[in-house]
Amino acid sequence: MWGTSTSSTVTGYRVYYGTAPGSYFQQRGAGVSAGSSTAYTVGGLAGEARYYFAVTAVDNAGNESAYSTEASKLVQ
Amino acid sequence: MTTTERAAIGLNILKETTAMTTSTHVQAMHSGQALHGFGTLFRRIFFTALAALCLPSVASAQTANLWIDTNGGSCTRQSSAATYNDAAACASIQAAVSACVPGDTIRMKSGNYGGQTITAVKTAPGCTVIAEPATTTGLLTTHGAWYEIQNITANVNTGWFITGTASNITCRNCSFSGVNTSVFGYQDAAVYWGGKTSNISWIGGSLTNFSCSSCAKGMAVYGSTNMLVDGVTFDGVRNTGGLGNHFEVIRVDGNVNGLTIRNSTFGNNNETSTSTIFFSTWTGTKPQNILFENNFFGSPGSAYYVFQMNFQNLGSCANWTFRYNTFVPGKAGVLIDPASGSCSGGFSNVIWVGNLAPRGNCQGTAFRSNVWYGSSGAACGGTDKVVASAGFGSDGFRLAAGSLAIDAGGTGTDCIASDHDGNARPSGGRCDAGASEYGAAAQLAPPQNLVVQ
């Protein structure tokens, strides 16, 4: 869950996650689409690993913001 | 027994344990909404939801024609993609690719696998292997033809090795890190593309925190045709053993014909006595048809250059394009080794367009719409611009508001369609110089206050 971008042109969000800080499974631009929602459920994560998450905002021209501040969670 | 973990950003994490074969579901729900189904036991960790959200529950059990898991099975292909079946799984990528039919999807269950060697030769459109999150392997050796591997992380005896006549192989979002204890003979690199390979792509992923006591480069591209490195991060690539007299991040050597490196980032590496990108003719003729585009180049550390050409007086340097790259100041502010013998025949069709680089780098034949920054040195081309400061933002690569590189690049065919981040160019009347376009994307505020629950 995240707070909305302050940019008025934002139309959606993309979710990125990986097992190393700043390195995500998804290539930049190919994050998991969360639509216009401000929350997303990621499935299929194996246990006993720490996952790092970031979210970007996308506008109607296809531009993508920088990553949000990263958050992590140890999945056990 | 299979365990599937779900992390819900902002909602919850659920651990699902089943005694039977299970599948992965993706669901969005209210905080506190119950999950039911299939005799599963859910252990929940609830967190405070910051906002109520209600989305339809979506069952998206993943299916594939073949599955790979750590204990293997009969390796039976399903003509119609099916959910995971432990007994029918394959024990290796090689077994699965061997059994696939072009167009198939193969899924790889999370887990720690050993080294993977693929020799299967398929035909177009090939087979696609998709690894679940947290799938790790040892050394990845990809021979054969026509397959794609996605989301592999190799962090034990790390590396990626291709040689022979391998072709049409893609590794997407593949990451390598850690210590390499394998040495491919003189090829001594974490990632080696050699032989007479062709149409090899590395799209997304990284080579990070890599150390090797007997390597001379992070990545070697030798004798290959139509190679692509796109969106890859090279960070913390270093030699710890002092082998040889130089260590570079990427070495491009003889007979390479067609290499594109774009949208990639080089930083915090430990090049020594050479360059970030080292071109040589040690094993053949000069590399040709080379394109560098939209890359971020950090300082080459204790090395001398970003690019060094060691062609031993074999004539001119020809048919290389460097466009819309960003260079931070290097050790000597030199991008290309200008030493005698490197390009003894001069430069032919070596084009620089729209780059943002330190002054004093006029090695080439054509310069258009570059921005050169620093306190001394001339512009190289008539449409180039010289400024005192690049005006980098806080990350050291992207432009800050007011940078004189904004709208200082080219137009028309001298402006390219997208930038390092995939954002459309131009955002103004002209492309911005360098790899990152300041504009709509740069001004697009990222989400805030991300919470993982």
Short mmCIF file of C-alpha atoms in Angstrom, two decimals:
data_model
loop_
_atom_site.label_atom_id
_atom_site.label_comp_id
_atom_site.label_asym_id
_atom_site.label_seq_id
_atom_site.Cartn_x
_atom_site.Cartn_y
_atom_site.Cartn_z
CA MET A 1 0.00 0.00 0.00
CA TRP A 2 1.26 3.39 -0.82
CA GLY A 3 0.26 6.98 -0.94
CA THR A 4 -0.71 8.47 -4.25
CA SER A 5 1.69 10.39 -6.40
CA THR A 6 1.20 14.10 -6.10
CA SER A 7 1.29 14.46 -9.87
CA SER A 8 -2.12 15.10 -11.34
CA THR A 9 -1.45 13.21 -14.57
CA VAL A 10 -0.84 9.83 -12.95
CA THR A 11 -3.05 7.09 -14.29
CA GLY A 12 -1.61 4.00 -12.65
CA TYR A 13 1.10 2.30 -10.69
CA ARG A 14 3.62 -0.46 -11.22
CA VAL A 15 4.99 -2.75 -8.54
CA TYR A 16 8.57 -4.03 -8.53
CA TYR A 17 10.06 -6.58 -6.18
CA GLY A 18 13.19 -8.64 -5.76
CA THR A 19 15.41 -10.25 -3.20
CA ALA A 20 18.19 -7.67 -3.19
CA PRO A 21 17.93 -3.98 -2.37
CA GLY A 22 17.46 -1.89 -5.47
CA SER A 23 17.39 -4.93 -7.76
CA TYR A 24 14.02 -6.18 -8.88
CA PHE A 25 12.85 -9.18 -10.82
CA GLN A 26 11.01 -6.93 -13.23
CA GLN A 27 12.85 -4.87 -15.76
CA ARG A 28 12.32 -1.15 -15.49
CA GLY A 29 9.14 -0.34 -17.36
CA ALA A 30 7.83 -3.87 -16.94
CA GLY A 31 6.68 -3.79 -13.34
CA VAL A 32 3.49 -5.51 -12.33
CA SER A 33 0.58 -3.25 -13.08
CA ALA A 34 -1.50 -2.37 -10.06
CA GLY A 35 -3.94 -0.38 -12.16
CA SER A 36 -4.92 2.82 -10.45
CA SER A 37 -5.13 1.14 -7.06
CA THR A 38 -2.83 2.06 -4.22
CA ALA A 39 -2.45 -1.48 -2.94
CA TYR A 40 -1.43 -4.73 -4.52
CA THR A 41 -1.02 -8.34 -3.47
CA VAL A 42 2.03 -10.18 -4.71
CA GLY A 43 1.69 -13.93 -4.92
CA GLY A 44 4.10 -16.78 -5.38
CA LEU A 45 6.83 -15.64 -3.03
CA ALA A 46 8.97 -18.35 -1.56
CA GLY A 47 9.58 -18.31 2.15
CA GLU A 48 12.78 -17.76 4.09
CA ALA A 49 13.78 -14.72 2.08
CA ARG A 50 13.63 -10.97 2.39
CA TYR A 51 11.84 -9.21 -0.43
CA TYR A 52 12.31 -5.60 -1.44
CA PHE A 53 9.47 -3.65 -2.98
CA ALA A 54 9.14 -0.39 -4.85
CA VAL A 55 6.35 1.27 -6.75
CA THR A 56 6.32 3.73 -9.61
CA ALA A 57 3.67 6.03 -10.97
CA VAL A 58 2.77 6.09 -14.66
CA ASP A 59 1.05 8.85 -16.54
CA ASN A 60 -1.20 8.80 -19.55
CA ALA A 61 1.72 9.42 -21.88
CA GLY A 62 3.45 6.28 -20.69
CA ASN A 63 6.03 8.12 -18.64
CA GLU A 64 7.14 6.41 -15.46
CA SER A 65 8.27 8.09 -12.27
CA ALA A 66 11.32 7.22 -10.27
CA TYR A 67 10.96 4.36 -7.83
CA SER A 68 9.30 5.09 -4.53
CA THR A 69 11.29 4.70 -1.39
CA GLU A 70 11.96 1.01 -1.06
CA ALA A 71 10.30 -1.16 1.57
CA SER A 72 11.16 -4.71 2.53
CA LYS A 73 9.63 -7.67 4.27
CA LEU A 74 11.09 -10.91 5.53
CA VAL A 75 8.84 -13.70 4.31
CA GLN A 76 9.04 -16.74 6.52
CA MET B 1 4.04 -30.44 0.26
CA THR B 2 4.24 -27.12 -1.38
CA THR B 3 4.30 -23.80 0.33
CA THR B 4 3.24 -20.63 -1.31
CA GLU B 5 3.80 -17.30 0.28
CA ARG B 6 1.86 -14.24 -0.54
CA ALA B 7 2.96 -10.75 0.24
CA ALA B 8 0.30 -8.14 0.09
CA ILE B 9 1.64 -4.68 -0.22
CA GLY B 10 -0.40 -2.64 2.15
CA LEU B 11 -2.69 -5.45 3.09
CA ASN B 12 -1.20 -8.57 4.52
CA ILE B 13 1.04 -11.52 4.06
CA LEU B 14 -0.48 -14.90 3.90
CA LYS B 15 1.26 -18.19 4.13
CA GLU B 16 -0.59 -20.99 2.50
CA THR B 17 0.28 -24.58 3.17
CA THR B 18 -1.36 -27.43 1.43
CA ALA B 19 -0.92 -31.12 1.76
CA MET B 20 -1.86 -31.54 -1.86
CA THR B 21 -0.57 -30.07 -5.03
CA THR B 22 -1.25 -26.39 -4.97
CA SER B 23 -1.09 -23.43 -7.24
CA THR B 24 -0.38 -19.78 -6.95
CA HIS B 25 -3.20 -17.32 -6.69
CA VAL B 26 -3.16 -13.60 -6.88
CA GLN B 27 -5.82 -11.89 -4.89
CA ALA B 28 -6.66 -8.44 -3.75
CA MET B 29 -8.98 -8.05 -0.84
CA HIS B 30 -10.17 -5.96 1.98
CA SER B 31 -7.96 -5.96 4.97
CA GLY B 32 -9.33 -8.68 7.13
CA GLN B 33 -11.20 -10.40 4.36
CA ALA B 34 -11.24 -14.14 4.83
CA LEU B 35 -9.57 -16.49 2.43
CA HIS B 36 -11.05 -19.87 1.92
CA GLY B 37 -10.48 -22.75 -0.34
CA PHE B 38 -9.24 -26.17 -1.20
CA GLY B 39 -8.63 -27.38 2.32
CA THR B 40 -5.79 -24.97 2.82
CA LEU B 41 -4.58 -23.65 6.10
CA PHE B 42 -3.86 -19.96 6.05
CA ARG B 43 -1.68 -18.36 8.58
CA ARG B 44 -2.23 -14.68 8.47
CA ILE B 45 -0.30 -11.72 9.52
CA PHE B 46 -2.52 -8.70 9.63
CA PHE B 47 -1.43 -5.17 9.48
CA THR B 48 -3.29 -1.96 9.55
CA ALA B 49 -4.75 -1.04 6.26
CA LEU B 50 -4.34 2.59 5.42
CA ALA B 51 -7.30 2.66 3.11
CA ALA B 52 -10.13 0.38 2.31
CA LEU B 53 -9.83 -1.31 -1.04
CA CYS B 54 -12.11 -3.76 -2.68
CA LEU B 55 -11.16 -5.52 -5.84
CA PRO B 56 -12.57 -8.63 -7.37
CA SER B 57 -10.81 -11.74 -6.27
CA VAL B 58 -8.89 -13.08 -9.22
CA ALA B 59 -7.85 -16.67 -9.38
CA SER B 60 -4.81 -16.79 -11.61
CA ALA B 61 -3.30 -20.19 -11.06
CA GLN B 62 -0.23 -20.30 -13.22
CA THR B 63 -0.07 -22.89 -15.92
CA ALA B 64 2.66 -24.22 -18.15
CA ASN B 65 3.36 -26.97 -20.61
CA LEU B 66 6.22 -28.15 -18.46
CA TRP B 67 7.29 -27.53 -14.90
CA ILE B 68 10.68 -27.69 -13.26
CA ASP B 69 11.21 -28.28 -9.57
CA THR B 70 14.13 -29.19 -7.39
CA ASN B 71 13.27 -32.86 -7.00
CA GLY B 72 12.17 -33.56 -10.57
CA GLY B 73 9.76 -36.17 -11.80
CA SER B 74 8.66 -37.75 -15.04
CA CYS B 75 9.21 -34.51 -17.02
CA THR B 76 6.00 -34.97 -18.92
CA ARG B 77 4.83 -32.27 -21.33
CA GLN B 78 1.20 -31.22 -21.33
CA SER B 79 -0.02 -30.11 -24.74
CA SER B 80 -2.39 -27.73 -22.99
CA ALA B 81 -0.77 -25.63 -20.28
CA ALA B 82 -1.58 -27.08 -16.88
CA THR B 83 -1.03 -26.26 -13.25
CA TYR B 84 1.91 -27.63 -11.34
CA ASN B 85 2.06 -31.38 -10.87
CA ASP B 86 4.97 -32.52 -8.75
CA ALA B 87 5.14 -35.97 -10.29
CA ALA B 88 5.31 -34.60 -13.84
CA ALA B 89 7.98 -31.98 -13.20
CA CYS B 90 11.45 -31.91 -14.73
CA ALA B 91 14.62 -31.74 -12.69
CA SER B 92 16.51 -29.26 -14.84
CA ILE B 93 16.09 -26.56 -17.43
CA GLN B 94 17.84 -28.79 -19.95
CA ALA B 95 15.34 -31.59 -19.43
CA ALA B 96 12.40 -29.24 -19.78
CA VAL B 97 13.68 -27.42 -22.84
CA SER B 98 14.53 -30.74 -24.45
CA ALA B 99 10.94 -31.86 -23.92
CA CYS B 100 9.25 -28.64 -24.98
CA VAL B 101 7.64 -27.79 -28.30
CA PRO B 102 8.40 -24.33 -29.72
CA GLY B 103 5.91 -21.89 -28.31
CA ASP B 104 5.66 -23.69 -24.98
CA THR B 105 5.85 -22.07 -21.59
CA ILE B 106 7.95 -23.75 -18.91
CA ARG B 107 7.68 -22.67 -15.31
CA MET B 108 10.38 -23.20 -12.71
CA LYS B 109 9.35 -23.52 -9.10
CA SER B 110 11.13 -21.42 -6.51
CA GLY B 111 14.11 -23.06 -4.96
CA ASN B 112 17.83 -23.45 -4.99
CA TYR B 113 19.09 -25.33 -8.01
CA GLY B 114 22.59 -26.27 -8.93
CA GLY B 115 24.38 -25.25 -12.08
CA GLN B 116 22.28 -25.49 -15.23
CA THR B 117 23.61 -26.52 -18.63
CA ILE B 118 21.29 -26.28 -21.59
CA THR B 119 22.24 -27.81 -24.92
CA ALA B 120 18.82 -28.35 -26.46
CA VAL B 121 18.38 -26.99 -29.96
CA LYS B 122 14.87 -25.79 -30.66
CA THR B 123 13.37 -23.76 -33.48
CA ALA B 124 11.43 -20.51 -33.68
CA PRO B 125 9.58 -19.23 -31.76
CA GLY B 126 11.40 -21.19 -29.09
CA CYS B 127 10.41 -22.08 -25.54
CA THR B 128 10.20 -19.73 -22.58
CA VAL B 129 11.35 -20.72 -19.11
CA ILE B 130 9.86 -18.50 -16.39
CA ALA B 131 11.33 -18.85 -12.94
CA GLU B 132 9.26 -18.03 -9.91
CA PRO B 133 10.61 -15.43 -7.51
CA ALA B 134 13.53 -16.59 -5.39
CA THR B 135 14.80 -19.10 -7.87
CA THR B 136 18.55 -19.44 -7.70
CA THR B 137 20.99 -21.51 -9.68
CA GLY B 138 24.69 -22.07 -9.92
CA LEU B 139 26.60 -21.43 -13.10
CA LEU B 140 24.29 -20.98 -16.07
CA THR B 141 25.65 -22.52 -19.27
CA THR B 142 23.45 -21.88 -22.28
CA HIS B 143 24.30 -23.61 -25.51
CA GLY B 144 21.78 -24.84 -28.07
CA ALA B 145 19.21 -22.55 -29.63
CA TRP B 146 15.85 -20.82 -29.38
CA TYR B 147 14.87 -20.50 -25.78
CA GLU B 148 14.41 -17.72 -23.26
CA ILE B 149 15.06 -17.90 -19.53
CA GLN B 150 13.47 -15.37 -17.21
CA ASN B 151 14.10 -14.28 -13.63
CA ILE B 152 17.09 -16.45 -12.78
CA THR B 153 19.43 -15.39 -10.02
CA ALA B 154 22.81 -17.06 -9.79
CA ASN B 155 24.70 -16.28 -6.64
CA VAL B 156 26.75 -19.40 -6.00
CA ASN B 157 29.61 -20.06 -8.34
CA THR B 158 27.94 -17.36 -10.35
CA GLY B 159 28.11 -16.77 -14.04
CA TRP B 160 26.69 -17.22 -17.50
CA PHE B 161 28.64 -19.05 -20.15
CA ILE B 162 27.88 -19.40 -23.85
CA THR B 163 30.09 -20.70 -26.59
CA GLY B 164 30.01 -22.93 -29.63
CA THR B 165 27.25 -22.06 -32.07
CA ALA B 166 24.55 -21.15 -29.60
CA SER B 167 21.91 -18.87 -31.08
CA ASN B 168 18.66 -17.07 -30.34
CA ILE B 169 18.99 -17.25 -26.59
CA THR B 170 17.63 -14.60 -24.23
CA CYS B 171 18.12 -14.24 -20.51
CA ARG B 172 15.58 -11.74 -19.21
CA ASN B 173 15.86 -10.31 -15.73
CA CYS B 174 18.81 -12.58 -15.01
CA SER B 175 21.08 -11.51 -12.21
CA PHE B 176 24.49 -12.69 -11.20
CA SER B 177 26.30 -11.84 -8.02
CA GLY B 178 28.75 -13.23 -5.57
CA VAL B 179 31.98 -15.05 -6.00
CA ASN B 180 32.93 -16.92 -9.13
CA THR B 181 35.04 -19.97 -8.51
CA SER B 182 34.88 -21.19 -12.08
CA VAL B 183 37.28 -19.90 -14.65
CA PHE B 184 36.52 -20.50 -18.27
CA GLY B 185 40.13 -20.90 -19.31
CA TYR B 186 41.45 -17.65 -20.69
CA GLN B 187 37.90 -16.48 -20.91
CA ASP B 188 37.98 -15.69 -17.18
CA ALA B 189 34.76 -13.68 -16.79
CA ALA B 190 31.46 -13.91 -14.97
CA VAL B 191 29.53 -13.64 -18.21
CA TYR B 192 31.13 -15.03 -21.33
CA TRP B 193 29.63 -14.90 -24.82
CA GLY B 194 32.04 -16.53 -27.21
CA GLY B 195 32.52 -18.93 -30.04
CA LYS B 196 30.34 -18.29 -33.06
CA THR B 197 27.25 -17.46 -31.09
CA SER B 198 24.55 -15.24 -32.53
CA ASN B 199 21.41 -13.41 -31.49
CA ILE B 200 22.10 -13.49 -27.78
CA SER B 201 20.26 -11.06 -25.51
CA TRP B 202 20.53 -10.07 -21.88
CA ILE B 203 17.52 -7.91 -21.09
CA GLY B 204 17.17 -6.60 -17.57
CA GLY B 205 19.05 -7.93 -14.60
CA SER B 206 22.46 -7.28 -13.20
CA LEU B 207 26.00 -8.27 -12.52
CA THR B 208 26.55 -6.96 -9.03
CA ASN B 209 28.88 -7.42 -6.13
CA PHE B 210 30.84 -9.81 -8.26
CA SER B 211 34.33 -10.70 -7.21
CA CYS B 212 36.77 -13.08 -8.75
CA SER B 213 40.34 -13.74 -7.80
CA SER B 214 41.25 -15.08 -11.22
CA CYS B 215 39.20 -13.03 -13.64
CA ALA B 216 40.20 -10.22 -15.93
CA LYS B 217 36.77 -8.87 -16.75
CA GLY B 218 33.20 -8.97 -15.58
CA MET B 219 31.78 -9.83 -18.99
CA ALA B 220 33.45 -11.00 -22.17
CA VAL B 221 31.95 -10.73 -25.65
CA TYR B 222 34.15 -12.65 -28.04
CA GLY B 223 33.40 -13.56 -31.60
CA SER B 224 29.65 -13.12 -31.43
CA THR B 225 27.05 -11.73 -33.81
CA ASN B 226 24.00 -9.62 -32.98
CA MET B 227 24.47 -9.26 -29.24
CA LEU B 228 22.22 -7.16 -27.03
CA VAL B 229 22.68 -5.93 -23.48
CA ASP B 230 19.61 -3.90 -22.52
CA GLY B 231 18.78 -2.47 -19.13
CA VAL B 232 21.48 -4.32 -17.21
CA THR B 233 23.20 -2.94 -14.14
CA PHE B 234 26.91 -3.52 -13.65
CA ASP B 235 27.70 -2.52 -10.11
CA GLY B 236 30.46 -3.71 -7.81
CA VAL B 237 32.28 -5.73 -10.47
CA ARG B 238 35.79 -6.23 -9.22
CA ASN B 239 38.83 -8.40 -9.38
CA THR B 240 40.16 -9.45 -6.02
CA GLY B 241 43.15 -11.45 -7.14
CA GLY B 242 45.18 -9.11 -9.25
CA LEU B 243 45.38 -11.47 -12.20
CA GLY B 244 46.89 -9.88 -15.26
CA ASN B 245 47.62 -6.27 -15.72
CA HIS B 246 44.13 -4.98 -16.24
CA PHE B 247 40.51 -5.62 -15.32
CA GLU B 248 37.55 -4.22 -17.19
CA VAL B 249 33.80 -4.50 -16.75
CA ILE B 250 33.20 -5.64 -20.34
CA ARG B 251 35.71 -6.80 -22.88
CA VAL B 252 34.65 -6.79 -26.53
CA ASP B 253 37.07 -8.76 -28.61
CA GLY B 254 37.76 -10.08 -32.07
CA ASN B 255 35.16 -10.90 -34.69
CA VAL B 256 32.28 -9.30 -32.81
CA ASN B 257 29.86 -8.06 -35.43
CA GLY B 258 26.82 -6.30 -34.07
CA LEU B 259 26.76 -5.37 -30.39
CA THR B 260 24.26 -3.04 -28.79
CA ILE B 261 24.59 -1.97 -25.18
CA ARG B 262 21.78 0.31 -24.14
CA ASN B 263 19.81 1.53 -21.15
CA SER B 264 22.44 0.04 -18.85
CA THR B 265 24.24 1.41 -15.83
CA PHE B 266 27.88 1.11 -14.90
CA GLY B 267 28.94 2.22 -11.46
CA ASN B 268 30.98 1.38 -8.39
CA ASN B 269 33.09 -1.07 -10.31
CA ASN B 270 36.78 -1.59 -9.88
CA GLU B 271 38.30 -1.35 -13.29
CA THR B 272 42.05 -1.33 -13.02
CA SER B 273 44.69 -0.17 -15.46
CA THR B 274 42.27 -0.18 -18.36
CA SER B 275 38.71 0.90 -18.99
CA THR B 276 35.06 0.22 -18.32
CA ILE B 277 34.66 -1.12 -21.85
CA PHE B 278 37.78 -2.59 -23.40
CA PHE B 279 37.93 -3.34 -27.11
CA SER B 280 40.63 -5.58 -28.43
CA THR B 281 41.67 -7.69 -31.37
CA TRP B 282 43.37 -10.30 -29.28
CA THR B 283 41.26 -13.14 -30.66
CA GLY B 284 40.35 -11.82 -34.09
CA THR B 285 39.48 -8.84 -36.17
CA LYS B 286 38.19 -5.56 -34.86
CA PRO B 287 34.69 -5.40 -33.45
CA GLN B 288 32.29 -3.69 -35.82
CA ASN B 289 28.74 -2.35 -35.88
CA ILE B 290 28.77 -1.24 -32.29
CA LEU B 291 26.07 0.90 -30.66
CA PHE B 292 26.10 2.40 -27.18
CA GLU B 293 22.86 4.18 -26.35
CA ASN B 294 21.18 5.60 -23.25
CA ASN B 295 23.76 4.25 -20.82
CA PHE B 296 24.87 5.73 -17.54
CA PHE B 297 28.61 5.49 -17.11
CA GLY B 298 29.95 6.14 -13.65
CA SER B 299 33.53 7.00 -13.05
CA PRO B 300 35.91 4.30 -14.32
CA GLY B 301 37.51 4.28 -10.92
CA SER B 302 41.20 3.68 -11.00
CA ALA B 303 41.08 2.81 -14.68
CA TYR B 304 42.06 5.31 -17.30
CA TYR B 305 39.10 5.48 -19.62
CA VAL B 306 35.48 4.60 -20.18
CA PHE B 307 36.35 3.12 -23.57
CA GLN B 308 39.74 1.81 -24.55
CA MET B 309 40.60 0.50 -27.98
CA ASN B 310 43.57 -1.77 -28.11
CA PHE B 311 43.83 -2.51 -31.79
CA GLN B 312 47.55 -2.81 -32.13
CA ASN B 313 47.85 -0.73 -35.25
CA LEU B 314 45.29 -2.71 -37.18
CA GLY B 315 43.88 0.29 -38.95
CA SER B 316 41.01 2.60 -38.38
CA CYS B 317 38.15 2.39 -35.92
CA ALA B 318 34.96 2.27 -37.92
CA ASN B 319 31.19 2.10 -37.72
CA TRP B 320 30.58 2.75 -34.07
CA THR B 321 27.82 4.95 -32.69
CA PHE B 322 27.72 6.50 -29.25
CA ARG B 323 24.49 8.35 -28.67
CA TYR B 324 22.68 9.75 -25.68
CA ASN B 325 24.97 8.34 -23.04
CA THR B 326 25.71 10.09 -19.77
CA PHE B 327 29.24 10.12 -18.42
CA VAL B 328 30.25 11.37 -15.02
CA PRO B 329 33.75 12.74 -14.73
CA GLY B 330 36.36 10.03 -15.11
CA LYS B 331 39.81 9.79 -13.72
CA ALA B 332 41.21 11.93 -16.46
CA GLY B 333 37.97 12.97 -18.04
CA VAL B 334 38.79 10.81 -21.06
CA LEU B 335 36.23 8.62 -22.71
CA ILE B 336 38.26 6.97 -25.43
CA ASP B 337 41.89 6.00 -25.26
CA PRO B 338 43.57 8.37 -27.67
CA ALA B 339 46.91 6.64 -27.48
CA SER B 340 48.92 5.88 -30.54
CA GLY B 341 48.19 2.43 -31.84
CA SER B 342 44.61 2.26 -30.65
CA CYS B 343 43.08 3.62 -33.79
CA SER B 344 46.16 4.16 -35.82
CA GLY B 345 44.22 4.51 -39.03
CA GLY B 346 42.01 7.17 -37.54
CA PHE B 347 38.28 7.14 -37.00
CA SER B 348 35.79 6.31 -39.71
CA ASN B 349 32.08 6.71 -39.13
CA VAL B 350 32.54 6.87 -35.37
CA ILE B 351 29.60 9.07 -34.44
CA TRP B 352 28.81 10.87 -31.23
CA VAL B 353 25.31 12.28 -30.92
CA GLY B 354 23.50 13.73 -27.93
CA ASN B 355 25.93 12.57 -25.28
CA LEU B 356 26.52 14.39 -22.02
CA ALA B 357 30.17 14.06 -21.17
CA PRO B 358 33.19 15.78 -19.68
CA ARG B 359 35.12 18.07 -21.94
CA GLY B 360 38.20 16.91 -23.76
CA ASN B 361 36.84 13.92 -25.60
CA CYS B 362 36.97 14.65 -29.27
CA GLN B 363 37.96 11.23 -30.54
CA GLY B 364 35.68 10.40 -33.44
CA THR B 365 34.67 11.69 -36.80
CA ALA B 366 31.23 13.17 -36.37
CA PHE B 367 29.84 15.09 -33.42
CA ARG B 368 26.34 16.41 -33.27
CA SER B 369 24.33 17.92 -30.44
CA ASN B 370 26.52 16.69 -27.61
CA VAL B 371 26.91 18.64 -24.39
CA TRP B 372 30.39 18.79 -22.94
CA TYR B 373 30.78 20.00 -19.40
CA GLY B 374 33.68 21.08 -17.21
CA SER B 375 36.11 23.88 -16.81
CA SER B 376 38.28 23.41 -19.86
CA GLY B 377 38.27 21.86 -23.30
CA ALA B 378 36.47 22.69 -26.49
CA ALA B 379 33.29 21.43 -28.01
CA CYS B 380 33.93 18.77 -30.61
CA GLY B 381 31.27 19.53 -33.20
CA GLY B 382 29.63 22.66 -34.50
CA THR B 383 26.26 21.81 -32.99
CA ASP B 384 27.75 20.73 -29.67
CA LYS B 385 27.40 22.80 -26.57
CA VAL B 386 29.92 23.53 -23.84
CA VAL B 387 28.72 24.24 -20.32
CA ALA B 388 30.43 24.63 -16.99
CA SER B 389 28.29 22.10 -15.18
CA ALA B 390 26.15 19.16 -16.28
CA GLY B 391 23.48 19.92 -13.72
CA PHE B 392 23.03 16.39 -12.47
CA GLY B 393 20.32 15.60 -9.98
CA SER B 394 20.73 13.80 -6.70
CA ASP B 395 21.36 10.39 -8.21
CA GLY B 396 24.35 11.70 -10.11
CA PHE B 397 23.09 10.61 -13.53
CA ARG B 398 19.71 12.16 -14.22
CA LEU B 399 19.28 15.85 -14.86
CA ALA B 400 18.12 18.36 -12.31
CA ALA B 401 15.80 21.20 -13.09
CA GLY B 402 17.67 23.96 -14.83
CA SER B 403 20.37 21.73 -16.30
CA LEU B 404 21.77 23.20 -19.47
CA ALA B 405 21.62 19.74 -21.02
CA ILE B 406 17.83 19.97 -21.11
CA ASP B 407 16.63 20.42 -24.69
CA ALA B 408 20.25 20.60 -25.84
CA GLY B 409 20.33 17.35 -27.78
CA GLY B 410 19.26 16.70 -31.33
CA THR B 411 16.01 16.75 -33.25
CA GLY B 412 14.57 14.56 -35.96
CA THR B 413 16.75 11.56 -36.68
CA ASP B 414 19.27 12.85 -34.17
CA CYS B 415 16.70 12.45 -31.38
CA ILE B 416 15.87 8.92 -30.26
CA ALA B 417 12.44 7.73 -29.19
CA SER B 418 13.03 6.88 -25.55
CA ASP B 419 15.47 7.38 -22.73
CA HIS B 420 17.26 5.15 -20.23
CA ASP B 421 14.09 4.71 -18.22
CA GLY B 422 11.91 4.00 -21.21
CA ASN B 423 10.30 7.39 -21.15
CA ALA B 424 9.37 9.04 -24.40
CA ARG B 425 11.68 11.60 -25.95
CA PRO B 426 11.62 14.48 -26.47
CA SER B 427 9.67 16.02 -23.65
CA GLY B 428 10.40 19.45 -25.07
CA GLY B 429 11.38 20.75 -28.46
CA ARG B 430 14.59 18.73 -28.57
CA CYS B 431 16.00 15.65 -26.92
CA ASP B 432 17.91 16.31 -23.73
CA ALA B 433 21.58 15.45 -23.94
CA GLY B 434 22.55 12.33 -22.07
CA ALA B 435 20.72 9.15 -21.20
CA SER B 436 17.86 10.62 -19.21
CA GLU B 437 15.17 12.90 -20.52
CA TYR B 438 14.16 15.51 -18.04
CA GLY B 439 10.53 16.31 -18.48
CA ALA B 440 7.25 14.69 -17.82
CA ALA B 441 8.80 11.62 -16.26
CA ALA B 442 11.30 13.50 -14.17
CA GLN B 443 8.52 15.70 -12.92
CA LEU B 444 6.24 12.78 -12.29
CA ALA B 445 6.25 12.35 -8.55
CA PRO B 446 6.76 8.78 -7.34
CA PRO B 447 4.29 7.22 -4.92
CA GLN B 448 4.90 7.89 -1.28
CA ASN B 449 4.93 6.05 2.01
CA LEU B 450 5.16 2.53 0.67
CA VAL B 451 4.23 0.01 3.33
CA VAL B 452 4.61 -3.75 2.97
CA GLN B 453 2.39 -5.80 5.18
#
